[in-house]
């Protein structure tokens, strides 16, 4: 955690949020830019910062991307701000493995420090600010993820869990995909469609995977925005605090579309 107080905020709260499962929206219905506009910004960033593979015991070449947020105090000094959210050479486990978070001697300022990824740099802001600024909550651990699956066949890898959604609520938006790629939960497989945004309870087991041998040479590209729905971030004091939605059901937050900003026009009533 960035601050021990942040962890204390969730001490007595319902972090399972079992009433929230899966929901999808059209980008237009959320007031978000088009896939073409977002992908154009992504490609401009890629040309400047490159793609980074997962950093840990192995460096799989089929899964790459770059971070949209970073931790200025990141423990692994060999990392740069664009690959921090892609793990660390110091890691011996990964977040949310089959057995959960695991036994880590330090969380603060490591890959596992969700709230530490609190900054956004000028390159990200220049090319995706028009999109990121549409969200109503502070953006923390976020990334653009590429899967180069050409030739891959169905497997049983990739099952994991993430932070409770009240700590980090993710919006997953496909920018380039094909029918082989799905998101699988314990109950169902979902083909993510272009032009839509998806939110689900990522603290339940799930995985990005394929349902048939991949014949498409182009990578699957998704942007994954992670927000702190119950916390505000004060960049001047570098602190988090409870926001006005703290304790509100994530299901209600999602169904009421409170995670995006709305430019409401004034309504004038005649005398």
C-alpha positions in Angstrom: 0.0 0.0 0.0 1.0 3.6 -0.5 0.0 4.3 3.1 -0.9 1.9 5.8 -4.0 4.0 6.4 -5.3 2.9 3.0 -5.2 -0.7 4.0 -7.1 0.2 7.2 -9.9 1.7 5.2 -11.0 -1.7 4.0 -10.5 -3.5 7.3 -14.2 -3.8 8.1 -15.7 -3.5 4.7 -17.3 -6.1 2.4 -14.6 -6.6 -0.2 -16.1 -9.7 -1.9 -18.9 -7.7 -3.5 -20.7 -10.9 -4.5 -23.7 -9.0 -6.0 -21.5 -7.8 -8.9 -20.7 -10.3 -11.7 -20.5 -9.1 -15.3 -21.8 -6.2 -17.3 -21.1 -4.7 -20.7 -21.7 -1.2 -22.2 -21.4 0.4 -25.6 -18.6 2.9 -25.6 -21.0 5.5 -26.9 -23.4 4.9 -24.0 -20.5 5.7 -21.6 -19.5 8.9 -23.5 -16.1 7.3 -24.3 -14.1 7.8 -27.5 -14.3 5.3 -30.3 -12.1 2.2 -30.7 -10.3 3.8 -33.6 -9.4 6.9 -31.6 -8.2 5.0 -28.6 -6.2 2.5 -30.8 -4.6 5.5 -32.6 -3.3 6.8 -29.3 -2.1 3.4 -28.2 -0.1 3.0 -31.4 1.5 6.4 -30.9 2.6 5.5 -27.4 3.9 2.1 -28.6 6.1 3.8 -31.1 7.7 5.9 -28.4 8.0 3.4 -25.4 7.9 0.0 -27.1 6.2 -3.2 -25.8 7.3 -4.9 -22.6 6.8 -8.6 -21.7 6.0 -9.9 -18.3 8.9 -9.6 -15.9 9.5 -12.4 -13.5 11.0 -15.9 -13.5 10.1 -16.1 -17.2 9.5 -13.5 -19.9 6.8 -14.9 -22.2 6.9 -13.3 -25.6 3.3 -13.8 -26.4 2.1 -11.4 -23.7 3.3 -7.8 -23.9 2.3 -4.2 -23.5 3.0 -1.1 -21.5 1.7 0.5 -18.4 -0.5 3.6 -18.3 0.4 4.4 -14.7 3.5 4.0 -12.6 4.9 4.2 -9.0 7.7 6.8 -8.6 9.0 4.8 -5.6 9.0 1.4 -7.3 11.3 -1.0 -5.4 12.8 -2.6 -8.5 15.1 0.1 -9.9 15.8 -2.0 -13.0 12.2 -1.3 -14.1 11.1 1.8 -16.1 7.7 3.5 -15.6 6.2 1.7 -18.7 6.9 -1.9 -17.5 6.3 -1.6 -13.7 2.8 -3.0 -14.1 4.3 -6.0 -16.0 5.9 -7.5 -12.9 9.5 -7.4 -11.6 12.7 -9.4 -11.7 12.4 -9.5 -7.9 9.1 -11.5 -8.1 8.8 -15.1 -7.1 5.1 -15.2 -7.4 2.4 -13.3 -9.3 -0.6 -11.5 -8.0 -3.7 -13.6 -7.5 -2.2 -17.0 -8.5 -4.1 -20.2 -8.0 -3.5 -20.0 -4.2 -4.1 -16.3 -3.9 -1.6 -13.5 -3.2 0.9 -15.8 -1.5 3.4 -15.1 1.2 5.2 -11.9 0.3 7.7 -10.3 2.7 7.1 -6.8 1.2 4.1 -5.4 -0.6 4.7 -1.6 -0.4 6.2 -0.2 -3.6 6.3 -3.6 -5.4 4.1 -5.0 -8.2 1.6 -6.0 -5.5 1.2 -2.4 -4.2 -2.0 -1.6 -6.2 -2.3 2.0 -4.8 1.3 2.8 -5.5 0.7 3.0 -9.3 -0.7 6.5 -8.8 1.1 8.6 -11.4 0.6 9.1 -15.2 3.4 10.5 -17.3 3.4 13.1 -20.1 3.6 10.6 -23.0 0.6 8.7 -21.7 -1.3 11.9 -21.1 -0.4 13.4 -24.5 -1.8 10.5 -26.5 -4.5 9.0 -24.3 -5.5 11.9 -22.0 -8.6 12.6 -24.1 -9.7 9.0 -23.1 -8.4 8.6 -19.5 -9.8 11.9 -18.4 -13.3 10.6 -19.1 -13.2 8.4 -16.0 -14.7 9.6 -12.8 -12.3 7.8 -10.4 -8.6 8.0 -9.8 -6.7 5.7 -12.2 -4.2 3.3 -10.6 -2.8 0.1 -11.9 -3.6 0.2 -15.7 -2.1 -1.2 -18.9 -2.5 -1.9 -22.6 -2.1 -5.6 -23.1 -1.1 -7.4 -26.4 -1.5 -11.1 -26.8 0.5 -12.6 -29.8 -1.3 -15.9 -30.0 -0.7 -17.0 -33.5 -0.3 -20.8 -33.6 -1.3 -21.2 -29.9 -3.8 -23.9 -29.0 -6.3 -24.1 -26.1 -4.7 -24.7 -22.7 -5.4 -24.6 -19.0 -3.1 -21.7 -18.2 -3.7 -18.2 -16.9 -6.3 -18.7 -14.2 -6.0 -15.9 -11.6 -7.8 -13.5 -9.3 -7.2 -9.7 -8.9 -7.8 -7.2 -6.2 -11.3 -6.8 -4.8 -13.3 -4.5 -7.1 -13.9 -2.0 -4.3 -10.2 -1.4 -4.3 -9.5 -1.6 -8.0 -12.4 -1.6 -10.5 -11.3 -2.6 -14.0 -12.8 -1.5 -17.3 -11.6 -3.8 -20.1 -12.0 -2.5 -23.6 -11.0 -4.5 -26.7 -9.2 -2.5 -29.4 -8.2 -5.3 -31.8 -9.4 -8.9 -31.5 -10.6 -12.1 -33.2 -13.0 -14.9 -32.4 -10.3 -17.2 -31.0 -9.8 -14.9 -28.0 -12.2 -15.0 -25.0 -12.4 -14.1 -21.3 -13.3 -17.2 -19.3 -14.9 -17.3 -15.8 -15.8 -20.4 -13.9 -19.3 -20.3 -15.4 -18.9 -18.9 -19.0 -16.7 -17.8 -21.8 -17.1 -14.3 -23.3 -16.1 -13.0 -26.7 -15.3 -9.3 -26.2 -16.6 -7.2 -29.0 -15.1 -4.0 -30.5 -17.0 -0.9 -29.5 -17.9 -2.2 -26.0 -16.5 -1.9 -22.5 -16.6 -4.7 -20.0 -16.6 -4.8 -16.2 -16.7 -7.9 -14.0 -15.9 -9.1 -10.6 -12.2 -9.7 -11.1 -11.7 -11.0 -7.6 -13.3 -14.2 -8.8 -11.2 -16.7 -10.9 -10.9 -15.7 -14.5 -8.5 -15.8 -17.4 -7.8 -14.4 -20.9 -7.6 -17.5 -23.1 -8.4 -19.0 -26.5 -11.1 -21.5 -27.6 -9.4 -22.7 -30.8 -6.0 -22.6 -32.5 -5.2 -19.0 -33.3 -5.0 -18.4 -37.0 -4.8 -14.6 -36.8 -1.3 -13.1 -36.9 -2.4 -9.7 -35.6 -2.2 -9.5 -31.8 -5.3 -9.1 -29.6 -5.0 -5.6 -28.0 -7.0 -4.6 -24.9 -6.8 -1.5 -22.7 -7.4 -2.3 -19.1 -8.2 0.8 -16.9 -8.0 0.2 -13.1 -9.8 2.8 -10.9 -10.1 3.3 -7.2 -14.0 3.5 -6.8 -14.0 4.2 -3.1 -10.9 6.4 -2.8 -9.8 9.9 -4.0 -6.2 10.7 -4.6 -4.6 14.1 -3.7 -1.7 14.5 -6.0 -0.4 17.6 -4.1 -0.1 15.7 -0.8 0.4 12.3 -2.4 -2.3 10.7 -0.2 -5.5 8.8 -0.6 -8.8 9.4 1.3 -12.3 8.0 1.3 -14.5 9.4 -1.4 -18.3 10.0 -1.3 -18.9 6.6 -2.7 -17.0 4.7 0.0 -19.0 1.7 1.0 -21.4 1.9 -1.9 -22.1 -1.4 -3.7 -19.9 -1.8 -6.7 -22.9 -3.3 -8.5 -24.7 0.0 -8.0 -21.6 2.1 -9.0 -21.4 0.1 -12.3 -25.1 0.0 -13.0 -25.4 3.7 -12.4 -22.4 4.4 -14.6 -20.7 6.4 -11.9 -17.2 5.4 -13.1 -17.4 7.8 -16.0 -17.9 11.6 -16.2 -21.0 13.0 -17.7 -21.3 16.4 -19.3 -24.7 17.3 -18.1 -26.4 20.2 -19.8 -28.5 22.6 -17.8 -32.2 22.3 -18.2 -34.1 25.5 -18.2 -37.7 25.4 -17.2 -40.1 28.1 -18.5 -41.8 30.4 -15.9 
